[in-house]
Amino acid sequence: MILKCRKCHEPAVVNMRQHKLPLCAAHFLEWIPEQTQRTIEKYRLFTRTDRVLVAVSGGKDSLSLWDILKQLGYQADGMTLQLGIDEGLQYSDQSHHFIEKFIGDFWPGSILHTVDVKSAYGESIPEVARRTDRGNARPCSVCGLIKRHEMNRLAHELGYDVLVTGHNLDDEASVLWSNVLNWQIDSLVRQAPILPADRPGLARKAKPLCRCYERDMAAYAVLRGIAYIYDECPFALHATSLQHKAALNDLENKHAGAKLQFYLGFLNARERGLFTLPEEDAPALRTCERCGQPTGTTAGLCTFCRLWDKKQAVVK
Amino acid sequence: MIKVIYRNKQWKVPGRRTVREVIEAVGLNPAMVLAVRNGKLVLDSEMLGDDGELKLIAVISGG
């Protein structure tokens, strides 16, 4: 049986089983930006007068997001971090190559801000991870910390109204799954399509692809002709988050729409106030005395600034 | 037989079944791959012949 596009009755190339919606290539390439726009409006992520900074990594989600926002007419510039991950694959260099190629192929003249971690702070991500005790020789923990800090810093310092990331529904559902398995109440309270800039030094953050399946974002990149980094980060192999995604996809394969229902059910419960902490339980945050970003540390520097202080101590 | 390619792996599997059945036959989850035949995306429900190549793209990738 040949499935037909719901809109034009040509043969479909994508069937979004969670929406019972088969579409041809042309209508699928229209549908994903429309869905993104609906998400932006529903959660009031940002408006067309806002200056938007897109965190791009060379992967399918972030490049597609940048492409979609440009198509939708948003003032979207890009930012990327040169992490210095090589491991025989030149992973970071390859990632950067795909970003440059995307700009050249689709949106020439776009603004891209690049932070080279080693040039800025003296060490690449793997080097910091080897020196510090965070992550037991795997740099994912250090990498996440540095990325969050630097993305926030750049968005704040350059005066962007919002920082957006390419987190898709599978990313959000797997984080939710992990938060529920471990009953990470503080993380459940914070998980949302929008994080307001409600403290000094904090940029507003949004996830416009949070209602799009990862599979559909891969299909978008393929059909649109966006070349992206296909290999996983060499340090991400065996990551727990990938195991959580696989578990959710086992469920999805048997029950189409399971991931969507899981995540949207959570957001609905959140809107009804089921995941709010009493004010006295809200985590106490202060301002880091060096970088000015909010921190949960009890005194002195934030965790990011302490990373580099430890380096100076070793050098001395 | 159909040649199935996924990352750096290859299989030969009997054809005359759907893309979905072929994906499951090589031990992968259809929710986690896209199928490409003759350079074009194909649906899970598409019936395959008994020859040619099916390339599977992992939907979880770098970035």
Tab-separated table of C-alpha atoms in Angstrom:
chain	number	residue	atom	x	y	z
A	1	MET	CA	0.000	0.000	0.000
A	2	ILE	CA	1.395	3.401	-0.993
A	3	LEU	CA	0.766	6.094	1.606
A	4	LYS	CA	-0.268	9.429	0.131
A	5	CYS	CA	0.583	12.905	1.374
A	6	ARG	CA	-2.306	14.173	3.514
A	7	LYS	CA	-2.141	17.553	1.760
A	8	CYS	CA	-1.604	16.847	-1.942
A	9	HIS	CA	-2.072	13.069	-2.386
A	10	GLU	CA	1.356	12.629	-3.975
A	11	PRO	CA	3.334	9.651	-2.548
A	12	ALA	CA	4.463	10.407	1.020
A	13	VAL	CA	8.163	10.195	2.001
A	14	VAL	CA	7.712	10.761	5.737
A	15	ASN	CA	5.023	9.261	7.943
A	16	MET	CA	4.806	10.898	11.371
A	17	ARG	CA	3.054	8.035	13.119
A	18	GLN	CA	2.686	10.103	16.320
A	19	HIS	CA	0.474	12.539	14.406
A	20	LYS	CA	-0.935	9.947	11.943
A	21	LEU	CA	0.376	12.320	9.268
A	22	PRO	CA	2.048	11.145	6.048
A	23	LEU	CA	3.545	13.963	3.958
A	24	CYS	CA	5.461	14.389	0.711
A	25	ALA	CA	8.864	16.117	0.822
A	26	ALA	CA	7.547	19.570	-0.106
A	27	HIS	CA	4.765	19.557	2.476
A	28	PHE	CA	6.990	18.052	5.183
A	29	LEU	CA	9.515	20.867	4.608
A	30	GLU	CA	6.656	23.326	5.152
A	31	TRP	CA	5.177	21.484	8.126
A	32	ILE	CA	8.321	21.477	10.317
A	33	PRO	CA	8.741	25.302	10.239
A	34	GLU	CA	4.973	25.687	10.847
A	35	GLN	CA	5.209	23.357	13.859
A	36	THR	CA	8.222	25.328	15.124
A	37	GLN	CA	6.274	28.587	14.775
A	38	ARG	CA	3.347	27.058	16.699
A	39	THR	CA	5.759	26.096	19.513
A	40	ILE	CA	7.295	29.599	19.568
A	41	GLU	CA	3.832	31.129	19.904
A	42	LYS	CA	2.368	28.589	22.327
A	43	TYR	CA	5.163	28.936	24.871
A	44	ARG	CA	5.846	32.618	24.050
A	45	LEU	CA	9.493	31.885	23.373
A	46	PHE	CA	10.318	35.087	21.483
A	47	THR	CA	8.990	37.460	18.832
A	48	ARG	CA	10.218	38.744	15.470
A	49	THR	CA	11.501	41.937	17.077
A	50	ASP	CA	13.815	39.950	19.397
A	51	ARG	CA	17.475	39.374	18.567
A	52	VAL	CA	17.944	35.611	18.660
A	53	LEU	CA	21.255	33.793	19.196
A	54	VAL	CA	21.237	30.180	17.955
A	55	ALA	CA	23.747	27.803	19.529
A	56	VAL	CA	25.020	25.693	16.612
A	57	SER	CA	27.161	22.594	16.824
A	58	GLY	CA	27.256	21.305	13.242
A	59	GLY	CA	24.606	18.702	14.104
A	60	LYS	CA	21.273	18.243	12.340
A	61	ASP	CA	19.109	19.866	15.017
A	62	SER	CA	20.943	23.133	15.537
A	63	LEU	CA	21.646	23.725	11.832
A	64	SER	CA	18.042	22.911	10.943
A	65	LEU	CA	16.809	25.205	13.707
A	66	TRP	CA	18.914	28.087	12.407
A	67	ASP	CA	17.595	27.407	8.888
A	68	ILE	CA	13.970	27.296	10.095
A	69	LEU	CA	14.257	30.521	12.110
A	70	LYS	CA	15.785	32.311	9.119
A	71	GLN	CA	12.959	31.035	6.894
A	72	LEU	CA	10.413	32.229	9.439
A	73	GLY	CA	11.932	35.709	9.334
A	74	TYR	CA	13.564	35.875	12.762
A	75	GLN	CA	16.706	37.921	13.378
A	76	ALA	CA	18.817	34.857	14.098
A	77	ASP	CA	22.603	34.903	14.435
A	78	GLY	CA	24.712	31.861	15.283
A	79	MET	CA	27.234	31.049	17.969
A	80	THR	CA	29.497	28.050	18.301
A	81	LEU	CA	32.161	26.776	20.648
A	82	GLN	CA	35.396	25.276	19.371
A	83	LEU	CA	35.789	22.560	22.003
A	84	GLY	CA	39.090	21.056	20.837
A	85	ILE	CA	37.766	17.463	20.667
A	86	ASP	CA	39.948	15.472	18.292
A	87	GLU	CA	40.355	11.821	19.371
A	88	GLY	CA	41.772	10.984	15.933
A	89	LEU	CA	38.569	12.143	14.223
A	90	GLN	CA	39.088	15.947	14.227
A	91	TYR	CA	35.563	15.980	15.644
A	92	SER	CA	35.488	19.676	16.532
A	93	ASP	CA	37.118	20.728	13.254
A	94	GLN	CA	34.602	18.652	11.307
A	95	SER	CA	31.730	20.164	13.270
A	96	HIS	CA	32.966	23.649	12.437
A	97	HIS	CA	33.322	22.697	8.767
A	98	PHE	CA	29.630	21.734	8.608
A	99	ILE	CA	28.608	25.066	10.150
A	100	GLU	CA	30.649	27.035	7.612
A	101	LYS	CA	29.271	24.886	4.787
A	102	PHE	CA	25.711	25.462	5.986
A	103	ILE	CA	26.205	29.236	6.009
A	104	GLY	CA	27.777	29.190	2.547
A	105	ASP	CA	25.116	26.890	1.063
A	106	PHE	CA	21.970	28.354	2.642
A	107	TRP	CA	22.411	31.717	4.321
A	108	PRO	CA	25.581	33.506	3.104
A	109	GLY	CA	26.512	36.552	5.143
A	110	SER	CA	25.007	35.202	8.375
A	111	ILE	CA	26.723	36.274	11.580
A	112	LEU	CA	28.510	33.482	13.454
A	113	HIS	CA	30.214	34.140	16.802
A	114	THR	CA	32.899	31.573	17.649
A	115	VAL	CA	34.529	30.987	21.028
A	116	ASP	CA	37.672	28.857	20.909
A	117	VAL	CA	37.847	27.406	24.422
A	118	LYS	CA	41.596	26.742	24.272
A	119	SER	CA	42.424	30.225	22.971
A	120	ALA	CA	40.149	31.863	25.531
A	121	TYR	CA	41.072	29.808	28.602
A	122	GLY	CA	44.291	27.954	27.740
A	123	GLU	CA	42.969	24.402	27.577
A	124	SER	CA	40.688	22.353	25.335
A	125	ILE	CA	37.749	20.426	26.820
A	126	PRO	CA	39.610	17.055	26.942
A	127	GLU	CA	42.606	18.785	28.563
A	128	VAL	CA	40.462	20.364	31.289
A	129	ALA	CA	38.750	17.017	31.893
A	130	ARG	CA	42.076	15.201	32.276
A	131	ARG	CA	43.340	17.799	34.767
A	132	THR	CA	40.231	18.014	36.937
A	133	ASP	CA	38.371	15.341	38.840
A	134	ARG	CA	35.001	16.081	37.215
A	135	GLY	CA	33.575	13.214	35.152
A	136	ASN	CA	36.089	10.439	35.872
A	137	ALA	CA	38.191	10.972	32.740
A	138	ARG	CA	35.078	11.493	30.570
A	139	PRO	CA	34.789	15.131	29.618
A	140	CYS	CA	30.968	15.250	29.222
A	141	SER	CA	30.429	16.861	32.613
A	142	VAL	CA	33.116	19.518	32.061
A	143	CYS	CA	31.914	20.030	28.484
A	144	GLY	CA	28.321	20.648	29.623
A	145	LEU	CA	29.463	23.072	32.306
A	146	ILE	CA	31.662	25.080	29.913
A	147	LYS	CA	29.055	25.117	27.132
A	148	ARG	CA	26.286	26.356	29.455
A	149	HIS	CA	28.526	29.082	30.885
A	150	GLU	CA	29.903	30.305	27.570
A	151	MET	CA	26.584	30.243	25.701
A	152	ASN	CA	25.010	32.256	28.504
A	153	ARG	CA	27.972	34.653	28.662
A	154	LEU	CA	27.945	35.362	24.945
A	155	ALA	CA	24.174	35.862	24.728
A	156	HIS	CA	24.266	38.191	27.732
A	157	GLU	CA	27.384	40.166	26.763
A	158	LEU	CA	26.322	40.651	23.138
A	159	GLY	CA	22.868	41.820	24.172
A	160	TYR	CA	20.770	39.095	22.548
A	161	ASP	CA	17.193	38.807	23.798
A	162	VAL	CA	17.189	35.038	23.779
A	163	LEU	CA	19.557	32.092	23.370
A	164	VAL	CA	18.006	29.158	21.515
A	165	THR	CA	19.191	25.572	21.337
A	166	GLY	CA	18.243	22.690	19.043
A	167	HIS	CA	16.934	20.358	21.740
A	168	ASN	CA	14.301	18.144	20.131
A	169	LEU	CA	11.478	16.166	21.737
A	170	ASP	CA	13.655	13.064	22.155
A	171	ASP	CA	16.279	15.124	24.020
A	172	GLU	CA	13.617	16.550	26.307
A	173	ALA	CA	11.813	13.240	26.823
A	174	SER	CA	15.051	11.435	27.703
A	175	VAL	CA	15.993	14.138	30.216
A	176	LEU	CA	12.485	13.912	31.672
A	177	TRP	CA	12.788	10.118	31.806
A	178	SER	CA	16.099	10.415	33.655
A	179	ASN	CA	14.729	13.071	36.019
A	180	VAL	CA	11.770	10.853	36.862
A	181	LEU	CA	13.854	7.685	37.258
A	182	ASN	CA	16.089	9.516	39.707
A	183	TRP	CA	13.374	11.798	41.144
A	184	GLN	CA	15.440	14.895	40.454
A	185	ILE	CA	12.805	17.293	41.717
A	186	ASP	CA	14.856	20.462	41.194
A	187	SER	CA	15.558	19.446	37.586
A	188	LEU	CA	11.886	18.612	36.956
A	189	VAL	CA	10.911	22.052	38.196
A	190	ARG	CA	13.380	23.726	35.818
A	191	GLN	CA	12.653	21.621	32.706
A	192	ALA	CA	10.638	23.771	30.289
A	193	PRO	CA	10.623	25.065	26.693
A	194	ILE	CA	11.570	28.511	28.058
A	195	LEU	CA	13.844	29.543	30.918
A	196	PRO	CA	13.356	33.196	31.807
A	197	ALA	CA	16.234	35.601	32.438
A	198	ASP	CA	15.052	36.028	35.992
A	199	ARG	CA	18.421	36.643	37.630
A	200	PRO	CA	21.244	39.096	36.961
A	201	GLY	CA	23.761	37.652	34.485
A	202	LEU	CA	21.314	35.120	33.112
A	203	ALA	CA	20.200	35.034	29.452
A	204	ARG	CA	16.691	33.951	28.437
A	205	LYS	CA	16.822	30.445	26.917
A	206	ALA	CA	14.380	28.681	24.601
A	207	LYS	CA	13.965	25.344	22.813
A	208	PRO	CA	11.788	25.858	19.708
A	209	LEU	CA	12.170	22.233	18.491
A	210	CYS	CA	10.962	20.672	21.734
A	211	ARG	CA	7.814	19.270	20.069
A	212	CYS	CA	9.633	17.784	17.042
A	213	TYR	CA	10.795	14.160	17.063
A	214	GLU	CA	14.518	13.561	16.502
A	215	ARG	CA	13.650	11.281	13.571
A	216	ASP	CA	11.697	14.096	11.933
A	217	MET	CA	14.561	16.537	12.431
A	218	ALA	CA	16.918	14.068	10.735
A	219	ALA	CA	14.404	13.758	7.883
A	220	TYR	CA	14.188	17.566	7.655
A	221	ALA	CA	17.986	17.892	7.329
A	222	VAL	CA	18.150	15.105	4.723
A	223	LEU	CA	15.270	16.456	2.621
A	224	ARG	CA	16.465	20.051	2.859
A	225	GLY	CA	19.986	18.956	1.844
A	226	ILE	CA	21.698	20.187	5.006
A	227	ALA	CA	25.035	18.392	5.463
A	228	TYR	CA	25.662	17.748	9.163
A	229	ILE	CA	28.024	15.882	11.451
A	230	TYR	CA	26.746	12.322	11.513
A	231	ASP	CA	29.162	10.641	13.919
A	232	GLU	CA	28.372	10.911	17.605
A	233	CYS	CA	30.904	12.750	19.767
A	234	PRO	CA	33.594	10.116	20.540
A	235	PHE	CA	33.043	10.750	24.248
A	236	ALA	CA	29.262	10.228	24.042
A	237	LEU	CA	29.469	6.500	23.253
A	238	HIS	CA	27.693	4.515	25.991
A	239	ALA	CA	26.297	7.755	27.479
A	240	THR	CA	23.303	7.116	29.714
A	241	SER	CA	21.256	9.661	27.761
A	242	LEU	CA	21.606	7.493	24.629
A	243	GLN	CA	20.413	4.442	26.570
A	244	HIS	CA	17.398	6.426	27.762
A	245	LYS	CA	16.624	7.468	24.194
A	246	ALA	CA	16.845	3.837	23.045
A	247	ALA	CA	14.483	2.732	25.838
A	248	LEU	CA	11.937	5.401	24.904
A	249	ASN	CA	12.203	4.477	21.237
A	250	ASP	CA	11.536	0.815	22.058
A	251	LEU	CA	8.297	2.035	23.590
A	252	GLU	CA	7.630	4.361	20.657
A	253	ASN	CA	8.080	1.541	18.157
A	254	LYS	CA	5.337	-0.468	19.839
A	255	HIS	CA	3.107	2.479	20.758
A	256	ALA	CA	3.342	5.332	18.241
A	257	GLY	CA	3.119	8.665	20.029
A	258	ALA	CA	4.348	7.387	23.406
A	259	LYS	CA	7.222	9.913	23.593
A	260	LEU	CA	4.985	12.803	22.558
A	261	GLN	CA	2.353	11.866	25.139
A	262	PHE	CA	4.992	11.476	27.865
A	263	TYR	CA	6.534	14.903	27.239
A	264	LEU	CA	3.356	16.867	26.505
A	265	GLY	CA	1.665	15.275	29.522
A	266	PHE	CA	4.503	16.596	31.645
A	267	LEU	CA	4.213	20.103	30.161
A	268	ASN	CA	0.450	20.090	30.773
A	269	ALA	CA	0.962	18.974	34.363
A	270	ARG	CA	3.590	21.679	34.722
A	271	GLU	CA	1.183	24.342	33.460
A	272	ARG	CA	-1.327	23.158	36.051
A	273	GLY	CA	1.266	23.797	38.772
A	274	LEU	CA	2.205	20.205	39.576
A	275	PHE	CA	5.931	20.903	39.362
A	276	THR	CA	6.499	24.051	41.370
A	277	LEU	CA	8.519	24.326	44.532
A	278	PRO	CA	7.383	26.368	47.522
A	279	GLU	CA	9.384	29.609	47.512
A	280	GLU	CA	11.357	28.619	50.600
A	281	ASP	CA	12.588	25.484	48.752
A	282	ALA	CA	13.838	27.363	45.680
A	283	PRO	CA	17.606	26.913	45.327
A	284	ALA	CA	19.524	29.868	46.747
A	285	LEU	CA	21.645	31.409	43.990
A	286	ARG	CA	24.257	34.136	44.330
A	287	THR	CA	26.329	36.018	41.790
A	288	CYS	CA	29.847	34.755	41.050
A	289	GLU	CA	32.267	37.459	42.128
A	290	ARG	CA	34.417	36.973	39.005
A	291	CYS	CA	32.146	36.299	36.022
A	292	GLY	CA	28.883	37.719	37.364
A	293	GLN	CA	26.800	34.665	36.458
A	294	PRO	CA	24.379	33.099	38.952
A	295	THR	CA	25.831	30.194	40.919
A	296	GLY	CA	24.695	27.663	43.482
A	297	THR	CA	28.101	27.543	45.206
A	298	THR	CA	28.004	28.805	48.778
A	299	ALA	CA	30.928	31.264	48.588
A	300	GLY	CA	33.500	32.792	46.225
A	301	LEU	CA	33.596	31.645	42.633
A	302	CYS	CA	31.145	29.669	40.508
A	303	THR	CA	32.000	26.138	39.403
A	304	PHE	CA	33.134	27.382	35.963
A	305	CYS	CA	35.585	29.942	37.367
A	306	ARG	CA	36.901	27.390	39.867
A	307	LEU	CA	37.856	25.129	36.930
A	308	TRP	CA	40.415	27.682	35.736
A	309	ASP	CA	41.570	28.621	39.242
A	310	LYS	CA	42.573	25.005	39.747
A	311	LYS	CA	44.642	25.267	36.561
A	312	GLN	CA	46.552	28.244	37.893
A	313	ALA	CA	47.202	26.386	41.126
A	314	VAL	CA	48.655	23.426	39.187
A	315	VAL	CA	50.827	25.677	37.009
A	316	LYS	CA	52.230	27.510	40.020
B	1	MET	CA	18.798	-10.505	-1.352
B	2	ILE	CA	18.887	-6.885	-0.244
B	3	LYS	CA	22.119	-5.255	0.862
B	4	VAL	CA	21.501	-3.226	4.035
B	5	ILE	CA	24.043	-0.568	5.046
B	6	TYR	CA	24.093	1.125	8.461
B	7	ARG	CA	27.087	3.165	9.693
B	8	ASN	CA	30.069	0.836	9.103
B	9	LYS	CA	27.980	-2.369	9.046
B	10	GLN	CA	26.481	-4.328	6.161
B	11	TRP	CA	24.014	-7.212	5.954
B	12	LYS	CA	22.422	-9.283	3.176
B	13	VAL	CA	18.805	-10.094	3.960
B	14	PRO	CA	16.026	-11.741	1.958
B	15	GLY	CA	13.716	-9.234	0.261
B	16	ARG	CA	10.043	-9.227	-0.683
B	17	ARG	CA	9.068	-7.678	2.614
B	18	THR	CA	8.531	-4.183	3.962
B	19	VAL	CA	11.254	-1.707	4.893
B	20	ARG	CA	10.102	-2.025	8.494
B	21	GLU	CA	10.538	-5.809	8.437
B	22	VAL	CA	14.002	-5.484	6.909
B	23	ILE	CA	15.061	-2.968	9.584
B	24	GLU	CA	13.817	-5.292	12.322
B	25	ALA	CA	15.512	-8.269	10.638
B	26	VAL	CA	18.942	-6.644	11.115
B	27	GLY	CA	18.139	-5.920	14.772
B	28	LEU	CA	17.488	-2.185	14.550
B	29	ASN	CA	14.551	-0.132	15.764
B	30	PRO	CA	12.544	1.500	12.917
B	31	ALA	CA	11.888	4.496	15.205
B	32	MET	CA	15.631	5.180	15.309
B	33	VAL	CA	16.572	5.080	11.616
B	34	LEU	CA	15.579	6.637	8.313
B	35	ALA	CA	15.615	4.409	5.241
B	36	VAL	CA	17.029	5.586	1.916
B	37	ARG	CA	16.651	3.716	-1.373
B	38	ASN	CA	18.059	4.987	-4.661
B	39	GLY	CA	18.991	8.242	-2.927
B	40	LYS	CA	15.445	8.932	-1.679
B	41	LEU	CA	13.741	8.540	1.692
B	42	VAL	CA	11.316	5.624	1.750
B	43	LEU	CA	8.522	4.818	4.184
B	44	ASP	CA	8.594	1.877	6.603
B	45	SER	CA	5.528	0.444	4.877
B	46	GLU	CA	7.130	0.303	1.413
B	47	MET	CA	7.426	-3.207	-0.027
B	48	LEU	CA	10.923	-4.081	-1.251
B	49	GLY	CA	11.947	-6.386	-4.051
B	50	ASP	CA	14.665	-8.963	-3.652
B	51	ASP	CA	17.658	-6.961	-4.805
B	52	GLY	CA	19.317	-3.563	-4.516
B	53	GLU	CA	20.499	-1.598	-1.562
B	54	LEU	CA	18.825	-0.055	1.490
B	55	LYS	CA	20.807	2.547	3.369
B	56	LEU	CA	19.804	3.212	6.976
B	57	ILE	CA	20.587	6.565	8.599
B	58	ALA	CA	20.812	6.704	12.387
B	59	VAL	CA	18.583	9.506	13.623
B	60	ILE	CA	20.697	10.034	16.722
B	61	SER	CA	23.843	11.710	15.524
B	62	GLY	CA	26.521	14.161	16.565
B	63	GLY	CA	26.259	17.791	17.478
